[in-house]
Tab-separated table of C-alpha atoms in Angstrom:
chain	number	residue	atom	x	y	z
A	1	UNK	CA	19.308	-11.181	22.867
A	2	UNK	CA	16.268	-10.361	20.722
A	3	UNK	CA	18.339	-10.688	17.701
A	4	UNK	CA	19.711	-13.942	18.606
A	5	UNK	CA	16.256	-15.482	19.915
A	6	UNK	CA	14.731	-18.298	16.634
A	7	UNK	CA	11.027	-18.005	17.559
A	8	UNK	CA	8.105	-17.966	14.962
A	9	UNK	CA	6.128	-15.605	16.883
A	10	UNK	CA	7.184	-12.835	19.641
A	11	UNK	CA	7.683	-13.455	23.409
A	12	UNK	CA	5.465	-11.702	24.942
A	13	UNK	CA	6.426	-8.736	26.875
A	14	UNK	CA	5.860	-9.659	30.142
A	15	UNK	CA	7.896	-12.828	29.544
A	16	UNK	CA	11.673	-13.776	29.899
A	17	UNK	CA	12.877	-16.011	26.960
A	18	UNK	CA	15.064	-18.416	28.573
A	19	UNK	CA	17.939	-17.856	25.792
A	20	UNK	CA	18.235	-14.067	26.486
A	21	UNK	CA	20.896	-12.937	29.497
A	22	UNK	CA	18.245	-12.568	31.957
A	23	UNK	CA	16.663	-15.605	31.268
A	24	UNK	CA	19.987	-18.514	31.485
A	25	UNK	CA	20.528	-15.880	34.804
A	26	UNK	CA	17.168	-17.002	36.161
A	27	UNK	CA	18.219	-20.299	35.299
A	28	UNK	CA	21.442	-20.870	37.438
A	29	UNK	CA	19.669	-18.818	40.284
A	30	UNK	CA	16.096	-20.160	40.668
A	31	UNK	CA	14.930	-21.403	43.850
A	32	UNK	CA	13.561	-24.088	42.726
A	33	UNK	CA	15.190	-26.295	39.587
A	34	UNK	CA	14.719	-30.362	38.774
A	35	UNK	CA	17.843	-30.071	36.839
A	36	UNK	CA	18.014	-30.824	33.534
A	37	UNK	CA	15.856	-33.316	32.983
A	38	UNK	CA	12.905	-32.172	31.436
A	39	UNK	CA	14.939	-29.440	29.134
A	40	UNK	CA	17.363	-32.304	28.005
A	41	UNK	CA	14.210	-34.452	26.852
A	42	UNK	CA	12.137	-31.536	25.892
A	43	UNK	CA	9.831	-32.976	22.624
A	44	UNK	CA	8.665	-31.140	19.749
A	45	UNK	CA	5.099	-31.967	19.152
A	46	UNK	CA	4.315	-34.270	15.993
A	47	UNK	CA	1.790	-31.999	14.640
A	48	UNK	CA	-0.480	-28.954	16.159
A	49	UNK	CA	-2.793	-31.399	18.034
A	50	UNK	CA	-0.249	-33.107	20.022
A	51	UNK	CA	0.869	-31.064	22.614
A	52	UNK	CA	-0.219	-33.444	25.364
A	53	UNK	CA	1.354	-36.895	24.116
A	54	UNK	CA	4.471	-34.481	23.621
A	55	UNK	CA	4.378	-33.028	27.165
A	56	UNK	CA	3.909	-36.816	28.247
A	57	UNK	CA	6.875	-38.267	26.261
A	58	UNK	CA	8.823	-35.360	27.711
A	59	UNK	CA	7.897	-35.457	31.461
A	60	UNK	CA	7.930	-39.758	31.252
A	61	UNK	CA	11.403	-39.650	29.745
A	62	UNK	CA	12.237	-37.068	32.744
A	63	UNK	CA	11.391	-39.906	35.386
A	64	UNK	CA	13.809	-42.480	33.628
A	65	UNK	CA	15.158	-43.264	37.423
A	66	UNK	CA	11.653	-44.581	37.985
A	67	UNK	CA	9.512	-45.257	34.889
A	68	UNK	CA	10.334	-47.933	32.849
A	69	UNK	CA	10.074	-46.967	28.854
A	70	UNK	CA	8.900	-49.093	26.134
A	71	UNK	CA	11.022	-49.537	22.891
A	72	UNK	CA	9.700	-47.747	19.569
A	73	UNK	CA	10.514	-49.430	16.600
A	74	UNK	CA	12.105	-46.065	15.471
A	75	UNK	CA	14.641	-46.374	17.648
A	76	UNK	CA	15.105	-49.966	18.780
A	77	UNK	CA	16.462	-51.691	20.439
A	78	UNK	CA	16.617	-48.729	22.876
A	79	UNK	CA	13.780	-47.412	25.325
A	80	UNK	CA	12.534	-44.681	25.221
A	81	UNK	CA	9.377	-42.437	25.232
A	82	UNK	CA	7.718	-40.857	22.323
A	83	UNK	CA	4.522	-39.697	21.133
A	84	UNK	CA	3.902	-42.810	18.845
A	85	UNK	CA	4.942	-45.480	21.740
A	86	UNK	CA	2.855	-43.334	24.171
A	87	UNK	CA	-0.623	-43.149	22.210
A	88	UNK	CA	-0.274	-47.137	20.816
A	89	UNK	CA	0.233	-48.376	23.984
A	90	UNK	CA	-3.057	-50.583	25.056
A	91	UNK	CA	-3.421	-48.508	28.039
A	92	UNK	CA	-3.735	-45.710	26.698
A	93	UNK	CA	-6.064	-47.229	24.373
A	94	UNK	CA	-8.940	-47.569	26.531
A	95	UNK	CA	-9.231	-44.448	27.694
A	96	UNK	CA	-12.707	-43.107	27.160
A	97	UNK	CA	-12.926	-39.415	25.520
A	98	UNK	CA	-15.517	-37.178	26.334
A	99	UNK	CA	-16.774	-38.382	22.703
A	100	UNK	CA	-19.596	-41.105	23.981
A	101	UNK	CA	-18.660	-43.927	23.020
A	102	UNK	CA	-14.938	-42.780	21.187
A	103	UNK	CA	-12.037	-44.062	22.915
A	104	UNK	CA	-8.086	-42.563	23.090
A	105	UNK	CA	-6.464	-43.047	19.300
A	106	UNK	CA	-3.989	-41.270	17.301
A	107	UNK	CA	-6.731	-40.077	15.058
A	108	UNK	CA	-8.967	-39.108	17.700
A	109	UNK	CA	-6.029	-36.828	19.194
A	110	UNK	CA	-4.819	-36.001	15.825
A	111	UNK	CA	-8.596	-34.242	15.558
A	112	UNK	CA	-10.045	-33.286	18.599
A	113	UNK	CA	-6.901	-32.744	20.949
A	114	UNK	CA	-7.317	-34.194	24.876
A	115	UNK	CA	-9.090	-32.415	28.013
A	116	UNK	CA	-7.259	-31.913	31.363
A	117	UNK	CA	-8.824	-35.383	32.485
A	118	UNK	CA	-7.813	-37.464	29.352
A	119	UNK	CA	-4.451	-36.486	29.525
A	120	UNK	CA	-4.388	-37.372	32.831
A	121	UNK	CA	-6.175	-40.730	32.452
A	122	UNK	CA	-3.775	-41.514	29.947
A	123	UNK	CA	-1.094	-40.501	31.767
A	124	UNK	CA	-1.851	-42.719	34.449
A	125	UNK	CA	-0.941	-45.691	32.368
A	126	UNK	CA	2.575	-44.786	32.889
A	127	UNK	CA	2.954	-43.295	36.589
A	128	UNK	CA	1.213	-41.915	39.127
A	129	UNK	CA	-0.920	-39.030	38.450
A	130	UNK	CA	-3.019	-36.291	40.515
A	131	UNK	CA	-4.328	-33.463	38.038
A	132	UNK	CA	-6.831	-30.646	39.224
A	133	UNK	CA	-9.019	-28.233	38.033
A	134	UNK	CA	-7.757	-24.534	38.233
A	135	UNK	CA	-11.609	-23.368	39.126
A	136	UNK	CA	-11.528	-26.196	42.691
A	137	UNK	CA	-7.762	-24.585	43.863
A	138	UNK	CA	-6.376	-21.120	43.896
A	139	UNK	CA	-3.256	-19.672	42.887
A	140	UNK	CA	-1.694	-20.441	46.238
A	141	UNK	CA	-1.962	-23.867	46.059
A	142	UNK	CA	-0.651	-24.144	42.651
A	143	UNK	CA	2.581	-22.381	43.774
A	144	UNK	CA	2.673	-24.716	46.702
A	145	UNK	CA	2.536	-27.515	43.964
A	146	UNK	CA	5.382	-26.592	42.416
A	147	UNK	CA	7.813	-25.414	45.210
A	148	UNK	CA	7.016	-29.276	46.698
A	149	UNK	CA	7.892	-31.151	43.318
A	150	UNK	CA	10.690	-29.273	42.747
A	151	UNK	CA	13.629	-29.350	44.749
A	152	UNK	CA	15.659	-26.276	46.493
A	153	UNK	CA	19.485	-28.316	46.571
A	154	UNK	CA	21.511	-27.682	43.807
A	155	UNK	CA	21.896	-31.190	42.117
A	156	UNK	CA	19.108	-33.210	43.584
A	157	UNK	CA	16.908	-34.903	41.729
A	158	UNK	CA	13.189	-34.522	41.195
A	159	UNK	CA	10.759	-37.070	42.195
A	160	UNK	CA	7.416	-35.480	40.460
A	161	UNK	CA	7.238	-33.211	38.067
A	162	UNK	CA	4.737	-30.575	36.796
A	163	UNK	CA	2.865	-30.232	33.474
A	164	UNK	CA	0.118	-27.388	32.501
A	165	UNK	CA	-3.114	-27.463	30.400
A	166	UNK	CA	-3.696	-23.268	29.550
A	167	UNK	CA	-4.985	-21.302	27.401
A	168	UNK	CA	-2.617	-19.124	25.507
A	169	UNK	CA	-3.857	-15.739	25.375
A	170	UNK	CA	-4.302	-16.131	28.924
A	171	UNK	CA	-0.657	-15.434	29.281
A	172	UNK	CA	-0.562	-13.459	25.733
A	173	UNK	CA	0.779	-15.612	23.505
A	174	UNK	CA	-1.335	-16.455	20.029
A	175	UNK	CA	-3.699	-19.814	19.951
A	176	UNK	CA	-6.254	-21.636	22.236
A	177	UNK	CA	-5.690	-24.303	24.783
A	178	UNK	CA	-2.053	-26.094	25.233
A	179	UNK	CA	-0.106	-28.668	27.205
A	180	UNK	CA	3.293	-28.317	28.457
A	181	UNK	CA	5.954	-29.080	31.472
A	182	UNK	CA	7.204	-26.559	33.913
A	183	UNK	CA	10.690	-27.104	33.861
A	184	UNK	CA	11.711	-24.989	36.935
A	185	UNK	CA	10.292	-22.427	39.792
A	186	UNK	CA	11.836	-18.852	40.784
A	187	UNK	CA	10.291	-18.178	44.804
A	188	UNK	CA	12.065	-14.355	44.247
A	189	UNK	CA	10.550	-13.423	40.650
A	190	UNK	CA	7.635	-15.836	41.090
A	191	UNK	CA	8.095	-17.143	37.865
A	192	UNK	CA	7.836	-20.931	36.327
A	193	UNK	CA	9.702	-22.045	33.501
A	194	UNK	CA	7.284	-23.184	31.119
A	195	UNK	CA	9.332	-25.573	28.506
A	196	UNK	CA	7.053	-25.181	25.730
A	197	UNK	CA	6.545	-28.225	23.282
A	198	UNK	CA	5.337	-26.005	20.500
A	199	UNK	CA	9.275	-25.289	19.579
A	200	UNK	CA	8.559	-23.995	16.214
A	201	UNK	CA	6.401	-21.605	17.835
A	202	UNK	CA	7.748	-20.329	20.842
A	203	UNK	CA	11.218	-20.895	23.237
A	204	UNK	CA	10.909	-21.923	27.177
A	205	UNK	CA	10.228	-18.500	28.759
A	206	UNK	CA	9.819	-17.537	32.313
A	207	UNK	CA	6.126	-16.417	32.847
A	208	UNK	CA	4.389	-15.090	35.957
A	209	UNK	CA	3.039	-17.727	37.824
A	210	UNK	CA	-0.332	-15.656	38.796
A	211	UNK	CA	-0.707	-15.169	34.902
A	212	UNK	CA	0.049	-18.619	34.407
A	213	UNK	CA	-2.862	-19.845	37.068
A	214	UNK	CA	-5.261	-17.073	35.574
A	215	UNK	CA	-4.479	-18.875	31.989
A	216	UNK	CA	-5.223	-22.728	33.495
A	217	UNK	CA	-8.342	-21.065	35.000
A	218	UNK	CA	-10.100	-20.812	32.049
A	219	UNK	CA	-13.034	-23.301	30.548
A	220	UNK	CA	-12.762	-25.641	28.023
A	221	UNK	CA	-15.328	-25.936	25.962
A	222	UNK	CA	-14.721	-29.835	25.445
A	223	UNK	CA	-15.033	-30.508	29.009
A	224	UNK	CA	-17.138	-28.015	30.259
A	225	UNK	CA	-14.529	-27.929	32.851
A	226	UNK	CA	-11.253	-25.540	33.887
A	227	UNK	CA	-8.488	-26.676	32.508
A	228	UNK	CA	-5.837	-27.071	35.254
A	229	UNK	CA	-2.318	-29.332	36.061
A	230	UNK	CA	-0.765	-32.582	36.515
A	231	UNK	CA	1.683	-33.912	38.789
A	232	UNK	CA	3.539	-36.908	37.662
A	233	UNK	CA	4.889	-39.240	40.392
A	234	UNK	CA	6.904	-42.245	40.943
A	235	UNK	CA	4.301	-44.362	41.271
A	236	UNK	CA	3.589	-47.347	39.262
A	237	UNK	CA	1.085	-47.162	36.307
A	238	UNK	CA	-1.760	-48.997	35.005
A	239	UNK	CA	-0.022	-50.715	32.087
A	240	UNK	CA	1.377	-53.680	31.885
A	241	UNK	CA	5.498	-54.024	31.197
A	242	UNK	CA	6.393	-52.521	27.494
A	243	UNK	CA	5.902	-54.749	25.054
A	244	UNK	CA	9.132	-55.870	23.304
A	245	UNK	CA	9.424	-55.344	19.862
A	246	UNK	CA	7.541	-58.091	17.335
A	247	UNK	CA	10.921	-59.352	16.956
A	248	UNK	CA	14.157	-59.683	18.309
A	249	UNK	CA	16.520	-56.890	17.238
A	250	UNK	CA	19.714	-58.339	15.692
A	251	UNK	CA	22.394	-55.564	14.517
A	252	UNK	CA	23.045	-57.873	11.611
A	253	UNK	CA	19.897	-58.795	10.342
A	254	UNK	CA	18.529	-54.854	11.171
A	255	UNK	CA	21.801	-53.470	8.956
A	256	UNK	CA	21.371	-56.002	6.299
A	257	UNK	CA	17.407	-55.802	5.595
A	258	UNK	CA	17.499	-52.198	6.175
A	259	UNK	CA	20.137	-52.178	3.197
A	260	UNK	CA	17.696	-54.166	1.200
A	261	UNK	CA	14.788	-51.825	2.240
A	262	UNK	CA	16.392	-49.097	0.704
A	263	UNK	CA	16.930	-51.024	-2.416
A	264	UNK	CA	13.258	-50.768	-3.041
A	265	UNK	CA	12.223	-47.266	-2.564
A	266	UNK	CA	11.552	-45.835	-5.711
A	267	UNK	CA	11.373	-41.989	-4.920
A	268	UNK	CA	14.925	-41.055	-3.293
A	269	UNK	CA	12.609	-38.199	-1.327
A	270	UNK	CA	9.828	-40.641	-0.238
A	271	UNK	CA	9.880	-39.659	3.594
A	272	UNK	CA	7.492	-42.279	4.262
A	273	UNK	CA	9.488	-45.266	2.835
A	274	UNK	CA	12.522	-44.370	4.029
A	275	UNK	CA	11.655	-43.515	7.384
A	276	UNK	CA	9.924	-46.855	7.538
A	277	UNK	CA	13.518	-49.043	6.110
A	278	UNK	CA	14.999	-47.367	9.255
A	279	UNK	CA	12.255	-49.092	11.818
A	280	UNK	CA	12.567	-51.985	13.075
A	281	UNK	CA	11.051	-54.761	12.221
A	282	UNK	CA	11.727	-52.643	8.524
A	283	UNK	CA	8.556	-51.727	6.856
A	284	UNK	CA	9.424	-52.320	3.206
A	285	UNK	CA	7.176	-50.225	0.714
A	286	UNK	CA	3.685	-51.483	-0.463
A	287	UNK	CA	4.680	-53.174	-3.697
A	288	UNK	CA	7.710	-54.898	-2.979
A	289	UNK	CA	8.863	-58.008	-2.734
A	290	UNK	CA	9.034	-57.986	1.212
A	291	UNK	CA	5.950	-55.690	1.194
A	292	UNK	CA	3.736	-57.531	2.989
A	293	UNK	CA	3.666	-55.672	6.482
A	294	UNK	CA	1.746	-53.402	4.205
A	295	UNK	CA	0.034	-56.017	1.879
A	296	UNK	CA	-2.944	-56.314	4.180
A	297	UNK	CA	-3.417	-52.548	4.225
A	298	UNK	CA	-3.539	-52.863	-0.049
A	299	UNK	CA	-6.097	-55.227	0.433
A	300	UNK	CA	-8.162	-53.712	2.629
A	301	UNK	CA	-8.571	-50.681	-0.067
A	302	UNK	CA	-9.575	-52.958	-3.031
A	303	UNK	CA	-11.720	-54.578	-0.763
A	304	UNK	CA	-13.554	-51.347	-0.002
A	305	UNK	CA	-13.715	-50.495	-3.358
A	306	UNK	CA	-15.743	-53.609	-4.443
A	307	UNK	CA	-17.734	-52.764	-1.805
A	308	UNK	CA	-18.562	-49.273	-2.655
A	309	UNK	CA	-19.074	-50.092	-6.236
A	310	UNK	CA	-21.538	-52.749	-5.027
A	311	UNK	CA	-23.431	-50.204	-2.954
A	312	UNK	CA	-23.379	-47.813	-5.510
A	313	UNK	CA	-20.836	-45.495	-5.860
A	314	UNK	CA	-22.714	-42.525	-6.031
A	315	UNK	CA	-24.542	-43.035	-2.939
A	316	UNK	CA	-21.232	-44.085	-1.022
A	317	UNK	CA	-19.046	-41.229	-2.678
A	318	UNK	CA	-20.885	-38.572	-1.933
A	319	UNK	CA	-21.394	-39.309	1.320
A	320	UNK	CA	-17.651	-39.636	2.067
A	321	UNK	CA	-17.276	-36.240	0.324
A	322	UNK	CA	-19.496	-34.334	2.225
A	323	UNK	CA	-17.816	-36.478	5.280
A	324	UNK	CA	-14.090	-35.916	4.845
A	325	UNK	CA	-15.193	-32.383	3.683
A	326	UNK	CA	-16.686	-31.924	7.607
A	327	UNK	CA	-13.804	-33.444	8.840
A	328	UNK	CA	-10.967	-31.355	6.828
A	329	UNK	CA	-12.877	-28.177	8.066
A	330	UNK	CA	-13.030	-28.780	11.413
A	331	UNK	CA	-9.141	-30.010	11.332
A	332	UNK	CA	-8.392	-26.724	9.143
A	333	UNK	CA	-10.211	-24.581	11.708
A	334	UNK	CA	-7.434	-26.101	14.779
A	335	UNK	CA	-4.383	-26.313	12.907
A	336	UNK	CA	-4.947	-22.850	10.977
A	337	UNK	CA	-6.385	-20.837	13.958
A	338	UNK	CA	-5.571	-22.722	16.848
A	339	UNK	CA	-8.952	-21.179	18.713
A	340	UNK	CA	-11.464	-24.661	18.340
A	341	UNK	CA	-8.743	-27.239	19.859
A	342	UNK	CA	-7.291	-27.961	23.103
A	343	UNK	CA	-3.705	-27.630	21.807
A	344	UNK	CA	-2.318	-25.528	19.413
């Protein structure tokens, strides 16, 4: 089983990989299992600071029965869940950070990572949401959590379902704080399935649950606070109905500009450009003769320039190195050593 197991780093020890014999056992055998829901739309997390919008796209797509999804470009015309649809949405928008004054954005994710209660609040733009602190419950409670969200019948379906905020070393795996979903409950082994989003680092494994509550009860240093759980329900959220996209999606027309999208990308390995012929509406590349979804983005960079030559480029340019130097540190010091961020 070791052998056979694709995993950056080592299981640890005390857990069960869920691709090993005794792990797929567990599996077919728990007490407790939602089905296949939240394996089958398990995410990978778009980058080391995204564990949380991953979890989310995950657990959302999960409750399809119940939660309407909005349509990403990337895929249209078909709905469903993912990091980018989750974190644009205008809900999720105007969620206030524990930055004064900084509200929920890709970039402010993408760099500081989200506390137990902004997940949550975002969250709650999509479904209904109760999350708690580890440090105001116990381990009891937690378990009690779990056994009621999941079900005990063999092929009936979940109505809630369970995602964790822990710290990693808690249950001895390698980096700092991290979102994902439980996927299942064993009453015998006392065990939950956690169905890690971090899938370049580590497989689902079976963990203890005490070791697992010891790990959420733990402070983060953004909050001040424990970090803790969510429970997802069917509930309606606080946004409004997905937006459809900016136009109506045609197989025709979608086929025949994204032929003439690919006509103008220059560099046959551009990810970027291509990735963005394949959206719909197509982004064509900055330069082109359909460019323009990007023109304003062109000007907007000239524009600055005049301005920072006006101001005087020395003042202006050294403050945006020292800046972006801060920045890149603090980003380097998550990514690289996963110990400053909540999610790695």
């Amino acid at each position: 089983d070791t052998a056979d197991r694709r995993a950056l780093l080592p299981v640890p020890t005390d857990d069960i990989p869920l691709n090993s014999t005794e792990g797929e056992r567990l599996l077919r055998n728990c007490t407790h299992n939602p089905g296949v829901d939240v394996l089958m739309h398990l995410a990978t997390q778009r980058n080391q600071a995204f564990c949380s919008a991953a979890t989310a796209a995950t657990l959302l797509n999960a409750m399809a029965r119940t939660v309407t999804a909005p349509v990403d470009v990337e895929f249209a015309p078909y709905p469903y869940f993912t990091q980018r649809s989750i974190l644009q949405d205008g809900c999720v928008r105007r969620v206030p950070t524990h930055e004064d004054g900084t509200l929920m954005s890709v970039k402010f994710l993408a760099t500081h990572g989200a506390t137990l209660h902004e997940w949550a609040t975002y969250l709650s733009c999509f479904a209904e949401v109760e999350h708690v602190h580890a440090e105001v419950s116990t381990e009891a409670a937690f378990r009690d959590v779990v056994k009621a969200a999941f079900p005990t019948t063999r092929g009936a379906k979940a109505e809630k379902f369970v995602g964790i905020n822990f710290l990693r070393t808690g249950v001895g795996e390698a980096g700092g704080g991290h979102m994902s979903p439980i996927a299942a409950y064993d009453e015998t082994t006392d065990r939950v399935l956690i169905a890690d989003v971090s899938r370049y680092k580590y497989p689902p494994v079976w963990a203890r649950l005490p070791s697992v509550y010891g790990a959420m009860n733990t402070t983060d240093r953004a909050s001040g606070k424990s970090r803790g759980w969510v429970v997802l329900g069917p509930g309606p959220g606080a946004s409004s109905s997905p937006p459809p996209p900016s136009e109506p999606f045609g197989t025709d027309e979608y086929v025949a500009r994204r032929a003439r999208c690919m006509e103008t990308v220059a560099d046959d390995d551009d990810w970027d450009a291509v990735m963005g012929c394949t959206e719909w509406p197509n982004v064509f590349p900055a330069g082109s003769c359909d460019g323009s979804r990007r023109g304003p983005a062109a000007g907007v960079v000239a524009a600055a320039a005049i301005a920072s030559a006006a101001l005087g480029a020395g003042v202006v340019g050294g403050w945006w190195w020292r800046e972006e130097r801060r920045r890149a540190s603090g980003f380097r010091r998550h990514v690289v050593l996963g110990s400053e961020f909540e999610d790695a």
